[in-house]
Amino acid sequence: MAYRDKRPVDELSIEELERILTIRKRELREKQMARMKKTGRVLPTDVPKPSITDLPANAPISEIINQQLEALSGGNGTPTSPTVSSQPPVIKTASPRFDDDERLIQDLAELRQRQQEARDRVWRRFVNTSLLLVEVAAVFGLFVLVFMLFQSVQELESQTAAVQQEANATRSAMIPTLEPTPVLRLKLADVVLPGGHIITESGGVRFKQEEIPSHLLPLVKEEIETPPITRPPKTPETALRISIPRLNLDESIVQGSDWEALKQGVGQVLNGARPGDDTGNVVLAAHNDVYGELFRHLDQMQVGDQFTIQTEQNVYVYKVREILQVEPTDVWVMQNTGVPTATLISCYPYRVNTHRIIVFADRIN
């Protein structure tokens, strides 16, 4: 028993479709022929064809024609005239043509077209897929190329950095090492002349910070608040005593010009100068209205007056060269002039103390 093929038309091949259509065409033709026979539209095809009796090869042509006429006339020697029918003649063909043939041919053409379209869709799908794979491969290759390029750049930068470091180390080794810059430490004597003070209304005395420039005060404030508690060690050439005949003054000298040193007497500014040096300025300061008023009459000194400074080994004589009144910040008066000198400093005027009186003297012995 044969089973019916249940596959859809799109899955059939061209040969299978043509075979199906041929079978259907034959079935339709047979049905059409059966209807036409019932209606008398088909003539029987079993009428015997007129035959030509065998004649000798040398028979005359007239005899052959007579025989043919007899066959056409039914054997009675009289040709029959054709019957004229009012119906249109029926054309007999070996294979009759039906209206269903065109429809079948059209169906076959549509099926072939659909199969061609299906094949085209498959081909286009294959081409699109192939192109997509090619694009994906190209993008992947591009990413790989960019990654390799990035790695190459990184490697080049690393090598360049290593070379630069090595070259920098070589150049640094060739640069001579400089001595560190000494830290600048500002002293109180570098900012203001010694001896500045204020007598309060209650009779007390304090250091006059107002004389120090405000931008320099933080640099020397520690020295003001914490005076040194130790003094430089004494040497054979340390200044020990000053004698000024015009002022009837004969006092010991304290090393230092800070607040505590001037409380004790005449103080020497610690600038490294000694009376016996060939160059240097021995600077001595004392108060004029507090702590013994040792330099109260310093303004009475005159040019040409002499005074002495004593050490353990010698006594040095100085002669007054010049007397000036200056501002508290005129620290230039304590500079080294290149010759052995001495400078005496005190506040001025008496109990006003807005300026300083300066006595310059040269060593003469």
Coordinates of C-alpha atoms in Angstrom, one line a residue:
M1 CA 0.0 0.0 0.0
A2 CA 1.4 3.3 -1.1
Y3 CA 1.4 6.2 1.4
R4 CA 0.6 9.7 0.4
D5 CA 3.5 12.1 0.3
K6 CA 2.7 14.7 2.9
R7 CA 5.7 17.0 2.3
P8 CA 4.9 20.7 1.5
V9 CA 5.3 21.9 -2.0
D10 CA 8.4 24.0 -1.1
E11 CA 10.3 20.9 -0.2
L12 CA 9.7 19.1 -3.5
S13 CA 12.2 19.0 -6.3
I14 CA 11.5 20.2 -9.8
E15 CA 11.4 16.7 -11.2
E16 CA 8.9 15.6 -8.5
L17 CA 6.7 18.6 -9.3
E18 CA 6.8 18.0 -13.0
R19 CA 5.8 14.4 -12.5
I20 CA 2.9 15.4 -10.2
L21 CA 1.7 17.9 -12.7
T22 CA 2.0 15.4 -15.6
I23 CA -0.2 12.9 -13.7
R24 CA -2.7 15.6 -12.9
K25 CA -2.7 16.8 -16.4
R26 CA -3.4 13.3 -17.7
E27 CA -6.2 12.8 -15.3
L28 CA -7.8 16.1 -16.3
R29 CA -7.4 15.2 -20.0
E30 CA -9.1 11.9 -19.5
K31 CA -12.0 13.5 -17.7
Q32 CA -12.3 16.1 -20.4
M33 CA -12.2 13.5 -23.2
A34 CA -14.9 11.5 -21.4
R35 CA -17.2 14.6 -21.3
M36 CA -16.5 15.4 -25.0
K37 CA -17.3 11.9 -26.1
K38 CA -20.7 12.0 -24.3
T39 CA -21.5 15.3 -26.1
G40 CA -20.4 14.0 -29.5
R41 CA -17.7 16.5 -29.9
V42 CA -15.0 13.8 -30.6
L43 CA -15.1 11.8 -33.9
P44 CA -14.0 8.1 -33.9
T45 CA -10.5 7.6 -35.1
D46 CA -11.1 3.9 -36.2
V47 CA -12.3 4.8 -39.9
P48 CA -10.2 2.9 -42.3
K49 CA -7.9 4.9 -44.4
P50 CA -8.2 4.5 -48.2
S51 CA -5.7 2.1 -49.4
I52 CA -4.1 1.8 -52.8
T53 CA -4.2 -1.6 -54.3
D54 CA -1.0 -3.0 -55.2
L55 CA -0.3 -2.2 -58.8
P56 CA 2.5 -3.1 -61.1
A57 CA 5.3 -0.8 -61.1
N58 CA 4.8 0.0 -64.8
A59 CA 1.0 0.6 -64.4
P60 CA -0.1 3.8 -66.1
I61 CA -0.8 6.8 -64.0
S62 CA -4.5 6.9 -65.2
E63 CA -5.1 3.5 -63.7
I64 CA -3.7 4.6 -60.4
I65 CA -5.9 7.6 -60.3
N66 CA -9.0 5.6 -61.1
Q67 CA -8.3 3.2 -58.3
Q68 CA -7.9 6.0 -55.8
L69 CA -11.2 7.5 -57.0
E70 CA -13.0 4.2 -56.5
A71 CA -11.6 4.0 -53.0
L72 CA -12.9 7.4 -52.2
S73 CA -16.3 6.7 -53.7
G74 CA -16.8 3.6 -51.6
G75 CA -16.0 1.1 -54.3
N76 CA -18.8 2.0 -56.7
G77 CA -16.7 4.0 -59.0
T78 CA -18.5 7.2 -58.3
P79 CA -16.8 9.8 -56.2
T80 CA -18.9 10.9 -53.3
S81 CA -19.2 14.6 -52.7
P82 CA -18.5 15.8 -49.2
T83 CA -21.4 16.6 -47.0
V84 CA -21.6 20.2 -46.0
S85 CA -22.4 20.5 -42.3
S86 CA -23.6 23.6 -40.6
Q87 CA -21.5 23.0 -37.6
P88 CA -17.8 24.1 -37.5
P89 CA -15.4 21.5 -38.4
V90 CA -13.8 19.5 -35.6
I91 CA -10.0 19.6 -35.8
K92 CA -8.5 16.3 -34.8
T93 CA -5.0 16.3 -33.2
A94 CA -2.9 13.6 -31.8
S95 CA -2.9 15.3 -28.4
P96 CA -5.9 17.5 -27.7
R97 CA -5.4 20.9 -26.0
F98 CA -7.5 21.8 -23.0
D99 CA -8.0 24.9 -21.0
D100 CA -6.6 23.3 -17.9
D101 CA -3.2 23.0 -19.6
E102 CA -2.5 26.7 -19.3
R103 CA -3.5 26.7 -15.7
L104 CA -1.2 23.8 -14.9
I105 CA 1.6 25.4 -16.8
Q106 CA 1.1 28.6 -14.9
D107 CA 1.1 26.6 -11.6
L108 CA 4.3 24.9 -12.6
A109 CA 5.9 28.2 -13.5
E110 CA 4.8 29.7 -10.1
L111 CA 6.2 26.7 -8.3
R112 CA 9.4 27.0 -10.1
Q113 CA 9.6 30.7 -9.3
R114 CA 8.9 30.0 -5.6
Q115 CA 11.6 27.4 -5.6
Q116 CA 14.0 29.8 -7.3
E117 CA 13.1 32.5 -4.8
A118 CA 13.8 30.0 -2.0
R119 CA 17.1 29.1 -3.4
D120 CA 17.9 32.8 -3.8
R121 CA 16.9 33.4 -0.1
V122 CA 19.3 30.6 0.9
W123 CA 22.0 32.0 -1.2
R124 CA 21.5 35.5 0.1
R125 CA 21.5 34.2 3.7
F126 CA 24.7 32.4 3.0
V127 CA 26.3 35.5 1.4
N128 CA 25.1 37.7 4.3
T129 CA 26.4 35.3 6.9
S130 CA 29.7 35.0 5.1
L131 CA 30.0 38.8 4.9
L132 CA 29.1 39.1 8.6
L133 CA 31.8 36.6 9.5
V134 CA 34.3 38.5 7.3
E135 CA 33.4 41.8 9.1
V136 CA 33.7 40.1 12.5
A137 CA 37.1 38.7 11.6
A138 CA 38.2 42.1 10.3
V139 CA 37.1 43.9 13.5
F140 CA 38.8 41.2 15.6
G141 CA 41.9 41.6 13.5
L142 CA 41.8 45.3 14.0
F143 CA 41.5 44.9 17.8
V144 CA 44.4 42.6 17.8
L145 CA 46.4 45.0 15.7
V146 CA 45.6 47.9 18.1
F147 CA 46.5 45.8 21.1
M148 CA 49.8 44.8 19.6
L149 CA 50.5 48.4 18.7
F150 CA 49.6 49.5 22.2
Q151 CA 52.0 46.9 23.7
S152 CA 54.7 48.0 21.3
V153 CA 54.2 51.7 22.4
Q154 CA 54.3 50.7 26.1
E155 CA 57.5 48.6 25.6
L156 CA 59.1 51.5 23.7
E157 CA 58.2 54.0 26.5
S158 CA 59.6 51.6 29.1
Q159 CA 62.8 51.2 27.2
T160 CA 63.0 55.0 26.6
A161 CA 62.4 55.7 30.3
A162 CA 65.1 53.2 31.3
V163 CA 67.6 54.9 28.9
Q164 CA 66.6 58.3 30.2
Q165 CA 67.1 57.2 33.8
E166 CA 70.5 55.8 33.0
A167 CA 71.5 58.9 31.1
N168 CA 70.3 61.1 34.0
A169 CA 72.2 59.0 36.5
T170 CA 75.4 59.4 34.4
R171 CA 74.9 63.2 34.1
S172 CA 74.1 63.5 37.8
A173 CA 77.3 61.7 38.6
M174 CA 79.3 64.2 36.6
I175 CA 77.8 67.2 38.5
P176 CA 79.9 68.3 41.4
T177 CA 78.3 68.2 44.8
L178 CA 77.7 71.7 46.1
E179 CA 78.0 72.6 49.8
P180 CA 74.7 73.2 51.4
T181 CA 73.7 76.8 51.8
P182 CA 74.0 77.8 55.4
V183 CA 70.7 78.6 57.1
L184 CA 70.4 82.3 57.7
R185 CA 69.9 82.9 61.4
L186 CA 68.9 86.5 62.2
K187 CA 70.2 87.9 65.4
L188 CA 68.7 90.8 67.4
A189 CA 71.8 92.9 66.8
D190 CA 71.3 92.5 63.0
V191 CA 67.9 94.2 63.3
V192 CA 68.1 96.9 66.0
L193 CA 70.7 98.7 68.0
P194 CA 71.1 97.5 71.6
G195 CA 69.8 99.4 74.6
G196 CA 66.2 100.0 73.5
H197 CA 63.7 100.0 76.4
I198 CA 60.6 101.6 77.8
I199 CA 59.9 102.8 81.4
T200 CA 56.3 102.0 82.2
E201 CA 54.0 104.3 84.3
S202 CA 54.4 101.9 87.2
G203 CA 58.1 102.4 87.1
G204 CA 58.9 99.1 85.4
V205 CA 61.2 98.6 82.5
R206 CA 60.7 96.4 79.4
F207 CA 62.4 95.8 76.1
K208 CA 61.1 98.1 73.4
Q209 CA 59.8 95.6 70.7
E210 CA 58.2 98.5 68.8
E211 CA 61.6 99.5 67.4
I212 CA 61.9 96.1 65.5
P213 CA 60.3 96.0 62.0
S214 CA 57.1 94.0 62.2
H215 CA 58.2 91.6 59.4
L216 CA 61.4 90.8 61.3
L217 CA 60.0 90.5 64.8
P218 CA 59.0 86.8 64.5
L219 CA 62.6 86.0 63.5
V220 CA 64.2 87.5 66.6
K221 CA 61.3 87.1 69.1
E222 CA 62.8 83.9 70.6
E223 CA 66.0 85.7 71.4
I224 CA 64.0 88.5 73.1
E225 CA 61.9 86.2 75.2
T226 CA 64.7 83.7 75.9
P227 CA 68.1 85.5 76.4
P228 CA 71.2 83.4 76.5
I229 CA 72.1 82.0 79.9
T230 CA 75.7 81.3 79.0
R231 CA 78.5 83.7 77.8
P232 CA 81.4 83.0 75.5
P233 CA 84.5 81.7 77.3
K234 CA 87.1 84.3 78.2
T235 CA 90.4 84.6 76.3
P236 CA 93.5 86.6 76.9
E237 CA 92.2 89.2 74.4
T238 CA 88.6 89.4 75.7
A239 CA 87.6 93.0 76.6
L240 CA 87.2 93.1 80.3
R241 CA 87.0 96.7 81.4
I242 CA 86.3 100.2 79.9
S243 CA 87.5 103.5 81.4
I244 CA 86.2 106.9 80.2
P245 CA 87.8 109.8 82.1
R246 CA 85.4 112.5 80.8
L247 CA 82.4 110.5 82.2
N248 CA 84.3 109.5 85.3
L249 CA 83.4 105.9 84.3
D250 CA 85.3 102.8 85.1
E251 CA 83.2 99.7 84.5
S252 CA 83.6 96.0 83.7
I253 CA 82.4 94.6 80.4
V254 CA 79.9 91.8 80.0
Q255 CA 80.0 89.6 76.9
G256 CA 76.7 90.1 75.1
S257 CA 74.3 93.0 74.4
D258 CA 71.0 91.2 75.2
W259 CA 68.6 92.5 77.8
E260 CA 70.1 90.5 80.7
A261 CA 73.6 91.5 79.8
L262 CA 72.8 95.2 79.9
K263 CA 71.2 94.8 83.3
Q264 CA 74.6 93.8 84.6
G265 CA 76.6 96.7 83.1
V266 CA 78.3 97.6 79.9
G267 CA 77.8 94.9 77.3
Q268 CA 79.8 94.0 74.2
V269 CA 78.1 93.1 71.0
L270 CA 79.1 89.5 70.0
N271 CA 80.4 90.3 66.6
G272 CA 83.8 88.5 67.0
A273 CA 85.9 91.7 67.3
R274 CA 88.6 91.9 69.9
P275 CA 90.6 95.0 71.1
G276 CA 93.9 93.6 70.0
D277 CA 92.8 92.7 66.4
D278 CA 94.3 94.5 63.5
T279 CA 90.7 95.1 62.1
G280 CA 87.4 95.0 63.8
N281 CA 84.8 97.2 65.6
V282 CA 84.5 96.6 69.3
V283 CA 80.9 97.7 70.0
L284 CA 79.9 98.6 73.6
A285 CA 76.4 99.5 74.9
A286 CA 74.8 100.6 78.2
H287 CA 71.6 102.2 79.4
N288 CA 71.3 105.9 80.1
D289 CA 68.4 106.0 82.5
V290 CA 68.0 102.5 84.1
Y291 CA 70.3 99.9 85.5
G292 CA 72.9 102.3 86.8
E293 CA 72.6 104.9 84.1
L294 CA 76.2 104.1 83.0
F295 CA 76.0 105.9 79.7
R296 CA 73.7 108.8 80.9
H297 CA 76.2 111.5 79.9
L298 CA 77.5 109.9 76.7
D299 CA 76.2 112.9 74.8
Q300 CA 78.8 115.0 76.6
M301 CA 81.7 113.2 74.9
Q302 CA 83.7 115.4 72.5
V303 CA 85.8 114.6 69.4
G304 CA 89.4 114.0 70.5
D305 CA 88.5 112.6 73.9
Q306 CA 90.3 109.3 74.8
F307 CA 89.2 106.2 76.7
T308 CA 90.8 102.8 77.3
I309 CA 89.7 99.1 77.0
Q310 CA 91.6 96.6 79.0
T311 CA 92.2 92.8 78.4
E312 CA 94.2 90.4 80.5
Q313 CA 97.4 91.2 78.5
N314 CA 97.0 94.8 77.3
V315 CA 95.3 98.2 77.7
Y316 CA 94.2 99.8 74.4
V317 CA 93.7 103.5 73.9
Y318 CA 90.9 104.9 71.7
K319 CA 90.4 108.5 70.5
V320 CA 86.9 109.9 69.7
R321 CA 86.5 110.6 65.9
E322 CA 82.8 111.4 65.5
I323 CA 79.5 111.6 67.5
L324 CA 76.1 111.0 65.8
Q325 CA 72.4 110.6 66.6
V326 CA 70.7 107.8 64.6
E327 CA 67.6 105.7 64.3
P328 CA 67.3 102.5 66.4
T329 CA 67.4 100.5 63.2
D330 CA 70.7 102.0 61.8
V331 CA 72.7 98.9 62.5
W332 CA 75.3 100.0 60.0
V333 CA 77.1 101.9 62.7
M334 CA 78.3 98.5 64.0
Q335 CA 80.0 97.4 60.8
N336 CA 83.7 96.7 60.5
T337 CA 85.5 99.5 58.8
G338 CA 88.7 97.6 58.1
V339 CA 90.7 99.3 60.9
P340 CA 90.7 98.7 64.7
T341 CA 87.8 100.9 66.1
A342 CA 85.4 101.1 69.0
T343 CA 81.8 102.2 69.0
L344 CA 79.8 103.3 72.1
I345 CA 76.0 103.2 72.0
S346 CA 73.2 104.4 74.3
C347 CA 69.6 105.5 74.1
Y348 CA 68.8 109.1 73.6
P349 CA 67.4 111.6 74.7
Y350 CA 67.3 110.9 78.4
R351 CA 64.1 109.1 79.4
V352 CA 62.7 109.6 75.9
N353 CA 64.8 107.0 74.1
T354 CA 63.5 107.4 70.6
H355 CA 67.0 107.5 69.1
R356 CA 70.5 106.3 69.7
I357 CA 73.7 108.4 70.4
I358 CA 76.8 106.9 68.8
V359 CA 80.4 107.7 69.6
F360 CA 83.0 106.5 67.0
A361 CA 86.6 106.1 68.2
D362 CA 89.8 104.8 66.6
R363 CA 92.5 102.8 68.4
I364 CA 95.7 105.0 68.6
N365 CA 98.4 102.9 70.4

